[in-house]
């Protein structure tokens, strides 16, 4: 049960904590949207600390019913924020604070998977969104956070994949990855600060391929992340030279025409597109670690 009677964090501790939290990419991204919502409410640091507390409470609830228990958590948070340092607040003020905290919980849980449809906390996030959608400020907050996220995408610096609930994915065993020579790294054409790591990620996903057309998953992900030139000939030359495969540009271009460049639109009705979409998802997870 979440305790009531919230105590504000002293200003000096807030300052020190904020400096440390700036190192967290998600906190840095949502800081300004939370700050704009402050209006005498909790600071972004306090909201973040409260969201972390709520996630710990949720971990103690069975995964199957967490999404149902959101309503109970909302009631407990409303009671908790009915007063700050024993100073009474209105019901609307308490609800707004609850909104800020649970919205931040939702933003945290959304980072558990690059593919929203496969996020293990999707039911929980949906329940939070449905409840908060009725509270003033929530839609504006989400809109501002989406804007900040789009800036990261434009800068090609996506948020890291991590599970704030503590249910971590298995780490990739890079011991199984190939090592590459300096010459191979220099000629690969990968547009990344660490092209060697990208090549290692490709070598890991190559181990899961069962057909030549599986390489379209690698091409589509690299293209989507702007890690390669959007030229199929360049890509085929690279994989033929470095990964010792014999795939023609015309063949893989045909596969791309059938699938389309948007991985999210690859159809589950076709076995090869379904397989390639899964390979693309696994490749993205490797790249994000």
mmCIF file of C-alpha atoms in Angstrom:
data_model
loop_
_atom_site.group_PDB
_atom_site.id
_atom_site.type_symbol
_atom_site.label_atom_id
_atom_site.label_comp_id
_atom_site.label_asym_id
_atom_site.label_seq_id
_atom_site.Cartn_x
_atom_site.Cartn_y
_atom_site.Cartn_z
ATOM 1 C CA UNK A 1 0.000 0.000 0.000
ATOM 2 C CA UNK A 2 1.273 3.460 -0.924
ATOM 3 C CA UNK A 3 1.736 5.732 2.090
ATOM 4 C CA UNK A 4 -0.136 9.040 2.339
ATOM 5 C CA UNK A 5 1.152 12.422 3.590
ATOM 6 C CA UNK A 6 3.693 13.289 0.917
ATOM 7 C CA UNK A 7 6.788 15.202 2.051
ATOM 8 C CA UNK A 8 8.470 17.551 -0.423
ATOM 9 C CA UNK A 9 12.160 17.020 -1.194
ATOM 10 C CA UNK A 10 14.465 19.778 0.179
ATOM 11 C CA UNK A 11 15.777 22.193 -2.461
ATOM 12 C CA UNK A 12 19.448 21.280 -2.031
ATOM 13 C CA UNK A 13 18.726 17.573 -2.398
ATOM 14 C CA UNK A 14 16.588 18.358 -5.445
ATOM 15 C CA UNK A 15 19.496 20.180 -7.054
ATOM 16 C CA UNK A 16 21.957 17.339 -6.431
ATOM 17 C CA UNK A 17 19.522 14.688 -7.585
ATOM 18 C CA UNK A 18 18.626 16.607 -10.737
ATOM 19 C CA UNK A 19 22.293 16.822 -11.738
ATOM 20 C CA UNK A 20 22.593 13.038 -11.473
ATOM 21 C CA UNK A 21 19.310 12.371 -13.268
ATOM 22 C CA UNK A 22 20.372 14.430 -16.269
ATOM 23 C CA UNK A 23 22.508 11.416 -17.186
ATOM 24 C CA UNK A 24 19.334 9.413 -17.749
ATOM 25 C CA UNK A 25 18.206 9.886 -21.388
ATOM 26 C CA UNK A 26 14.511 9.395 -20.619
ATOM 27 C CA UNK A 27 14.546 11.878 -17.734
ATOM 28 C CA UNK A 28 16.312 14.426 -19.930
ATOM 29 C CA UNK A 29 13.707 13.905 -22.654
ATOM 30 C CA UNK A 30 10.643 14.371 -20.444
ATOM 31 C CA UNK A 31 12.147 17.050 -18.181
ATOM 32 C CA UNK A 32 10.796 20.091 -20.034
ATOM 33 C CA UNK A 33 7.303 18.629 -20.652
ATOM 34 C CA UNK A 34 7.061 17.920 -16.907
ATOM 35 C CA UNK A 35 8.477 21.348 -16.050
ATOM 36 C CA UNK A 36 5.798 23.075 -18.168
ATOM 37 C CA UNK A 37 3.131 21.161 -16.217
ATOM 38 C CA UNK A 38 4.544 22.164 -12.814
ATOM 39 C CA UNK A 39 2.325 25.161 -11.922
ATOM 40 C CA UNK A 40 2.978 24.803 -8.206
ATOM 41 C CA UNK A 41 2.992 21.022 -8.463
ATOM 42 C CA UNK A 42 5.875 18.571 -8.021
ATOM 43 C CA UNK A 43 9.146 19.307 -9.782
ATOM 44 C CA UNK A 44 10.307 16.909 -12.533
ATOM 45 C CA UNK A 45 12.774 15.350 -10.070
ATOM 46 C CA UNK A 46 10.039 14.712 -7.514
ATOM 47 C CA UNK A 47 7.755 13.272 -10.191
ATOM 48 C CA UNK A 48 10.524 10.931 -11.332
ATOM 49 C CA UNK A 49 11.241 9.769 -7.790
ATOM 50 C CA UNK A 50 7.541 9.138 -7.170
ATOM 51 C CA UNK A 51 7.220 7.235 -10.458
ATOM 52 C CA UNK A 52 10.123 5.009 -9.427
ATOM 53 C CA UNK A 53 8.349 4.336 -6.131
ATOM 54 C CA UNK A 54 5.115 3.416 -7.945
ATOM 55 C CA UNK A 55 6.945 0.986 -10.218
ATOM 56 C CA UNK A 56 8.355 -0.760 -7.151
ATOM 57 C CA UNK A 57 4.808 -1.068 -5.806
ATOM 58 C CA UNK A 58 3.612 -2.484 -9.127
ATOM 59 C CA UNK A 59 6.369 -5.113 -9.129
ATOM 60 C CA UNK A 60 4.794 -6.604 -6.004
ATOM 61 C CA UNK A 61 1.506 -7.118 -7.883
ATOM 62 C CA UNK A 62 0.972 -10.199 -10.037
ATOM 63 C CA UNK A 63 1.805 -9.386 -13.655
ATOM 64 C CA UNK A 64 -1.584 -10.728 -14.789
ATOM 65 C CA UNK A 65 -3.591 -8.181 -12.791
ATOM 66 C CA UNK A 66 -1.329 -5.118 -12.706
ATOM 67 C CA UNK A 67 -3.439 -3.397 -15.334
ATOM 68 C CA UNK A 68 -6.546 -3.971 -13.187
ATOM 69 C CA UNK A 69 -4.885 -2.636 -10.035
ATOM 70 C CA UNK A 70 -4.124 0.742 -11.633
ATOM 71 C CA UNK A 71 -7.450 2.033 -10.320
ATOM 72 C CA UNK A 72 -6.415 1.172 -6.743
ATOM 73 C CA UNK A 73 -3.033 2.847 -7.229
ATOM 74 C CA UNK A 74 -4.788 5.992 -8.508
ATOM 75 C CA UNK A 75 -6.925 6.128 -5.363
ATOM 76 C CA UNK A 76 -3.874 5.691 -3.128
ATOM 77 C CA UNK A 77 -1.916 8.373 -4.998
ATOM 78 C CA UNK A 78 -4.825 10.821 -4.839
ATOM 79 C CA UNK A 79 -4.841 10.330 -1.063
ATOM 80 C CA UNK A 80 -1.049 10.692 -0.914
ATOM 81 C CA UNK A 81 -1.127 14.010 -2.781
ATOM 82 C CA UNK A 82 -4.153 15.443 -0.966
ATOM 83 C CA UNK A 83 -1.579 17.290 1.158
ATOM 84 C CA UNK A 84 2.042 18.403 0.715
ATOM 85 C CA UNK A 85 3.941 18.635 4.001
ATOM 86 C CA UNK A 86 0.589 18.442 5.855
ATOM 87 C CA UNK A 87 -0.782 21.419 3.885
ATOM 88 C CA UNK A 88 -4.136 20.468 2.369
ATOM 89 C CA UNK A 89 -4.642 20.594 -1.399
ATOM 90 C CA UNK A 90 -7.776 20.482 -3.545
ATOM 91 C CA UNK A 91 -8.998 17.307 -5.222
ATOM 92 C CA UNK A 92 -8.095 18.721 -8.644
ATOM 93 C CA UNK A 93 -4.533 19.438 -7.486
ATOM 94 C CA UNK A 94 -4.125 15.912 -6.142
ATOM 95 C CA UNK A 95 -5.436 14.401 -9.385
ATOM 96 C CA UNK A 96 -3.028 16.497 -11.422
ATOM 97 C CA UNK A 97 -0.078 15.245 -9.364
ATOM 98 C CA UNK A 98 -1.285 11.657 -9.763
ATOM 99 C CA UNK A 99 -1.469 12.265 -13.508
ATOM 100 C CA UNK A 100 2.122 13.523 -13.670
ATOM 101 C CA UNK A 101 3.445 10.544 -11.718
ATOM 102 C CA UNK A 102 1.497 7.812 -13.524
ATOM 103 C CA UNK A 103 2.186 9.371 -16.922
ATOM 104 C CA UNK A 104 5.893 9.201 -16.105
ATOM 105 C CA UNK A 105 5.436 5.556 -15.094
ATOM 106 C CA UNK A 106 3.851 4.976 -18.504
ATOM 107 C CA UNK A 107 6.751 6.682 -20.301
ATOM 108 C CA UNK A 108 9.183 4.474 -18.370
ATOM 109 C CA UNK A 109 7.365 1.239 -19.155
ATOM 110 C CA UNK A 110 7.042 2.188 -22.819
ATOM 111 C CA UNK A 111 10.832 1.787 -23.150
ATOM 112 C CA UNK A 112 10.737 -1.979 -22.471
ATOM 113 C CA UNK A 113 10.537 -2.839 -26.186
ATOM 114 C CA UNK A 114 11.270 -1.043 -29.443
ATOM 115 C CA UNK A 115 8.063 -2.492 -30.908
ATOM 116 C CA UNK A 116 5.065 -1.112 -29.028
ATOM 117 C CA UNK A 117 2.916 -4.128 -29.971
ATOM 118 C CA UNK A 118 5.386 -6.486 -28.269
ATOM 119 C CA UNK A 119 5.856 -4.397 -25.127
ATOM 120 C CA UNK A 120 5.320 -6.720 -22.115
ATOM 121 C CA UNK A 121 3.637 -3.852 -20.243
ATOM 122 C CA UNK A 122 1.192 -2.887 -22.999
ATOM 123 C CA UNK A 123 -1.986 -3.758 -20.998
ATOM 124 C CA UNK A 124 -0.666 -1.764 -18.041
ATOM 125 C CA UNK A 125 0.195 1.254 -20.179
ATOM 126 C CA UNK A 126 -3.231 1.152 -21.815
ATOM 127 C CA UNK A 127 -4.982 1.115 -18.442
ATOM 128 C CA UNK A 128 -2.935 4.088 -17.261
ATOM 129 C CA UNK A 129 -3.694 6.009 -20.450
ATOM 130 C CA UNK A 130 -7.439 5.303 -20.280
ATOM 131 C CA UNK A 131 -7.662 6.601 -16.711
ATOM 132 C CA UNK A 132 -5.424 9.649 -17.177
ATOM 133 C CA UNK A 133 -7.127 10.646 -20.412
ATOM 134 C CA UNK A 134 -9.875 12.215 -18.283
ATOM 135 C CA UNK A 135 -7.500 14.455 -16.337
ATOM 136 C CA UNK A 136 -6.567 17.950 -17.540
ATOM 137 C CA UNK A 137 -3.002 18.245 -18.776
ATOM 138 C CA UNK A 138 -2.460 14.603 -19.767
ATOM 139 C CA UNK A 139 -3.008 15.019 -23.506
ATOM 140 C CA UNK A 140 -0.798 18.108 -23.569
ATOM 141 C CA UNK A 141 1.939 16.269 -21.649
ATOM 142 C CA UNK A 142 1.864 13.303 -24.035
ATOM 143 C CA UNK A 143 1.953 15.613 -27.036
ATOM 144 C CA UNK A 144 4.978 17.466 -25.675
ATOM 145 C CA UNK A 145 6.789 14.197 -24.917
ATOM 146 C CA UNK A 146 6.110 12.911 -28.457
ATOM 147 C CA UNK A 147 7.605 16.139 -29.807
ATOM 148 C CA UNK A 148 10.751 15.661 -27.718
ATOM 149 C CA UNK A 149 10.972 12.036 -28.882
ATOM 150 C CA UNK A 150 10.745 13.142 -32.508
ATOM 151 C CA UNK A 151 13.751 15.426 -31.930
ATOM 152 C CA UNK A 152 15.753 12.404 -30.737
ATOM 153 C CA UNK A 153 14.696 10.439 -33.804
ATOM 154 C CA UNK A 154 15.800 13.273 -36.094
ATOM 155 C CA UNK A 155 19.162 13.322 -34.312
ATOM 156 C CA UNK A 156 19.391 9.527 -34.685
ATOM 157 C CA UNK A 157 19.743 9.122 -30.904
ATOM 158 C CA UNK A 158 16.806 6.903 -29.893
ATOM 159 C CA UNK A 159 16.150 6.050 -26.268
ATOM 160 C CA UNK A 160 17.815 2.847 -25.032
ATOM 161 C CA UNK A 161 15.636 -0.239 -24.645
ATOM 162 C CA UNK A 162 15.325 -1.104 -20.950
ATOM 163 C CA UNK A 163 12.736 -2.469 -18.568
ATOM 164 C CA UNK A 164 12.201 -0.213 -15.546
ATOM 165 C CA UNK A 165 10.140 -3.007 -14.001
ATOM 166 C CA UNK A 166 13.389 -4.927 -13.656
ATOM 167 C CA UNK A 167 12.425 -7.741 -15.981
ATOM 168 C CA UNK A 168 15.499 -7.429 -18.136
ATOM 169 C CA UNK A 169 15.943 -9.056 -21.512
ATOM 170 C CA UNK A 170 18.754 -11.537 -21.907
ATOM 171 C CA UNK A 171 21.971 -9.876 -22.949
ATOM 172 C CA UNK A 172 23.399 -10.684 -26.326
ATOM 173 C CA UNK A 173 26.393 -12.980 -26.145
ATOM 174 C CA UNK A 174 28.882 -10.996 -28.182
ATOM 175 C CA UNK A 175 31.355 -13.835 -27.709
ATOM 176 C CA UNK A 176 29.480 -15.485 -30.576
ATOM 177 C CA UNK A 177 29.982 -12.472 -32.835
ATOM 178 C CA UNK A 178 32.680 -12.229 -35.465
ATOM 179 C CA UNK A 179 35.620 -9.931 -35.121
ATOM 180 C CA UNK A 180 36.378 -7.648 -38.039
ATOM 181 C CA UNK A 181 39.618 -6.300 -39.406
ATOM 182 C CA UNK A 182 40.344 -2.591 -39.598
ATOM 183 C CA UNK A 183 40.146 -2.787 -43.382
ATOM 184 C CA UNK A 184 36.695 -4.404 -43.230
ATOM 185 C CA UNK A 185 35.456 -1.718 -40.852
ATOM 186 C CA UNK A 186 36.884 1.054 -43.040
ATOM 187 C CA UNK A 187 35.173 -0.152 -46.218
ATOM 188 C CA UNK A 188 31.819 -1.280 -44.750
ATOM 189 C CA UNK A 189 30.105 2.062 -45.341
ATOM 190 C CA UNK A 190 28.231 1.946 -42.020
ATOM 191 C CA UNK A 191 27.334 5.471 -40.884
ATOM 192 C CA UNK A 192 27.755 5.003 -37.134
ATOM 193 C CA UNK A 193 30.317 6.134 -34.517
ATOM 194 C CA UNK A 194 31.040 2.443 -33.869
ATOM 195 C CA UNK A 195 30.655 0.626 -37.204
ATOM 196 C CA UNK A 196 32.446 -2.434 -35.813
ATOM 197 C CA UNK A 197 29.627 -3.003 -33.324
ATOM 198 C CA UNK A 198 27.039 -2.735 -36.104
ATOM 199 C CA UNK A 199 28.965 -5.341 -38.108
ATOM 200 C CA UNK A 200 28.993 -7.600 -35.049
ATOM 201 C CA UNK A 201 25.231 -7.162 -34.697
ATOM 202 C CA UNK A 202 24.835 -8.170 -38.349
ATOM 203 C CA UNK A 203 26.985 -11.252 -37.766
ATOM 204 C CA UNK A 204 24.770 -12.263 -34.836
ATOM 205 C CA UNK A 205 21.524 -11.926 -36.765
ATOM 206 C CA UNK A 206 23.114 -13.721 -39.723
ATOM 207 C CA UNK A 207 23.331 -16.815 -37.494
ATOM 208 C CA UNK A 208 19.517 -16.873 -37.391
ATOM 209 C CA UNK A 209 18.989 -16.582 -41.149
ATOM 210 C CA UNK A 210 17.596 -19.522 -43.087
ATOM 211 C CA UNK A 211 17.224 -18.026 -46.574
ATOM 212 C CA UNK A 212 18.953 -15.502 -48.824
ATOM 213 C CA UNK A 213 15.988 -13.122 -48.741
ATOM 214 C CA UNK A 214 16.396 -12.825 -44.947
ATOM 215 C CA UNK A 215 19.010 -10.158 -45.622
ATOM 216 C CA UNK A 216 16.151 -7.771 -46.411
ATOM 217 C CA UNK A 217 15.518 -7.500 -42.649
ATOM 218 C CA UNK A 218 19.054 -6.216 -42.102
ATOM 219 C CA UNK A 219 18.832 -3.796 -45.025
ATOM 220 C CA UNK A 220 15.453 -2.393 -43.901
ATOM 221 C CA UNK A 221 16.603 -1.776 -40.312
ATOM 222 C CA UNK A 222 19.880 -0.154 -41.384
ATOM 223 C CA UNK A 223 17.983 1.996 -43.869
ATOM 224 C CA UNK A 224 15.347 2.998 -41.322
ATOM 225 C CA UNK A 225 18.081 4.068 -38.893
ATOM 226 C CA UNK A 226 20.023 5.838 -41.645
ATOM 227 C CA UNK A 227 23.076 3.715 -40.984
ATOM 228 C CA UNK A 228 23.675 2.983 -44.670
ATOM 229 C CA UNK A 229 23.306 4.657 -48.018
ATOM 230 C CA UNK A 230 19.813 4.015 -49.487
ATOM 231 C CA UNK A 231 21.345 2.123 -52.396
ATOM 232 C CA UNK A 232 20.793 -1.618 -52.675
ATOM 233 C CA UNK A 233 23.919 -2.061 -54.782
ATOM 234 C CA UNK A 234 26.094 -0.600 -52.005
ATOM 235 C CA UNK A 235 24.465 -2.844 -49.398
ATOM 236 C CA UNK A 236 24.844 -6.014 -51.483
ATOM 237 C CA UNK A 237 28.469 -5.187 -52.244
ATOM 238 C CA UNK A 238 29.137 -4.774 -48.528
ATOM 239 C CA UNK A 239 27.545 -8.035 -47.388
ATOM 240 C CA UNK A 240 29.028 -9.983 -50.308
ATOM 241 C CA UNK A 241 32.513 -8.693 -49.534
ATOM 242 C CA UNK A 242 32.466 -8.807 -45.729
ATOM 243 C CA UNK A 243 29.987 -11.595 -44.939
ATOM 244 C CA UNK A 244 30.926 -13.809 -47.907
ATOM 245 C CA UNK A 245 27.422 -14.231 -49.298
ATOM 246 C CA UNK A 246 26.400 -14.130 -52.944
ATOM 247 C CA UNK A 247 23.260 -12.022 -53.248
ATOM 248 C CA UNK A 248 22.444 -10.000 -56.329
ATOM 249 C CA UNK A 249 21.228 -6.425 -56.119
ATOM 250 C CA UNK A 250 18.308 -7.124 -58.490
ATOM 251 C CA UNK A 251 17.087 -10.073 -56.398
ATOM 252 C CA UNK A 252 17.072 -8.219 -53.072
ATOM 253 C CA UNK A 253 15.520 -5.141 -54.693
ATOM 254 C CA UNK A 254 12.646 -7.346 -55.814
ATOM 255 C CA UNK A 255 12.175 -8.603 -52.271
ATOM 256 C CA UNK A 256 12.082 -4.991 -51.047
ATOM 257 C CA UNK A 257 9.426 -4.076 -53.650
ATOM 258 C CA UNK A 258 7.235 -6.950 -52.458
ATOM 259 C CA UNK A 259 7.655 -6.067 -48.781
ATOM 260 C CA UNK A 260 7.900 -2.279 -48.880
ATOM 261 C CA UNK A 261 10.428 -0.194 -46.919
ATOM 262 C CA UNK A 262 8.184 0.263 -43.860
ATOM 263 C CA UNK A 263 8.886 -2.738 -41.607
ATOM 264 C CA UNK A 264 5.744 -2.055 -39.554
ATOM 265 C CA UNK A 265 3.626 -2.710 -42.660
ATOM 266 C CA UNK A 266 5.121 -6.105 -43.470
ATOM 267 C CA UNK A 267 2.193 -8.492 -43.440
ATOM 268 C CA UNK A 268 1.759 -11.371 -40.993
ATOM 269 C CA UNK A 269 -0.266 -13.187 -43.659
ATOM 270 C CA UNK A 270 2.875 -14.062 -45.627
ATOM 271 C CA UNK A 271 5.346 -16.445 -44.005
ATOM 272 C CA UNK A 272 8.458 -14.752 -45.351
ATOM 273 C CA UNK A 273 7.342 -11.233 -44.352
ATOM 274 C CA UNK A 274 6.356 -12.495 -40.912
ATOM 275 C CA UNK A 275 9.788 -14.131 -40.515
ATOM 276 C CA UNK A 276 11.586 -11.036 -41.777
ATOM 277 C CA UNK A 277 9.644 -8.789 -39.428
ATOM 278 C CA UNK A 278 10.723 -10.961 -36.491
ATOM 279 C CA UNK A 279 14.328 -10.939 -37.694
ATOM 280 C CA UNK A 280 14.184 -7.143 -37.992
ATOM 281 C CA UNK A 281 12.851 -6.891 -34.436
ATOM 282 C CA UNK A 282 15.634 -9.122 -33.092
ATOM 283 C CA UNK A 283 18.247 -7.178 -35.078
ATOM 284 C CA UNK A 284 16.983 -3.899 -33.597
ATOM 285 C CA UNK A 285 17.194 -5.349 -30.091
ATOM 286 C CA UNK A 286 20.811 -6.349 -30.705
ATOM 287 C CA UNK A 287 21.674 -2.894 -32.018
ATOM 288 C CA UNK A 288 20.071 -1.235 -28.991
ATOM 289 C CA UNK A 289 22.228 -3.098 -26.487
#
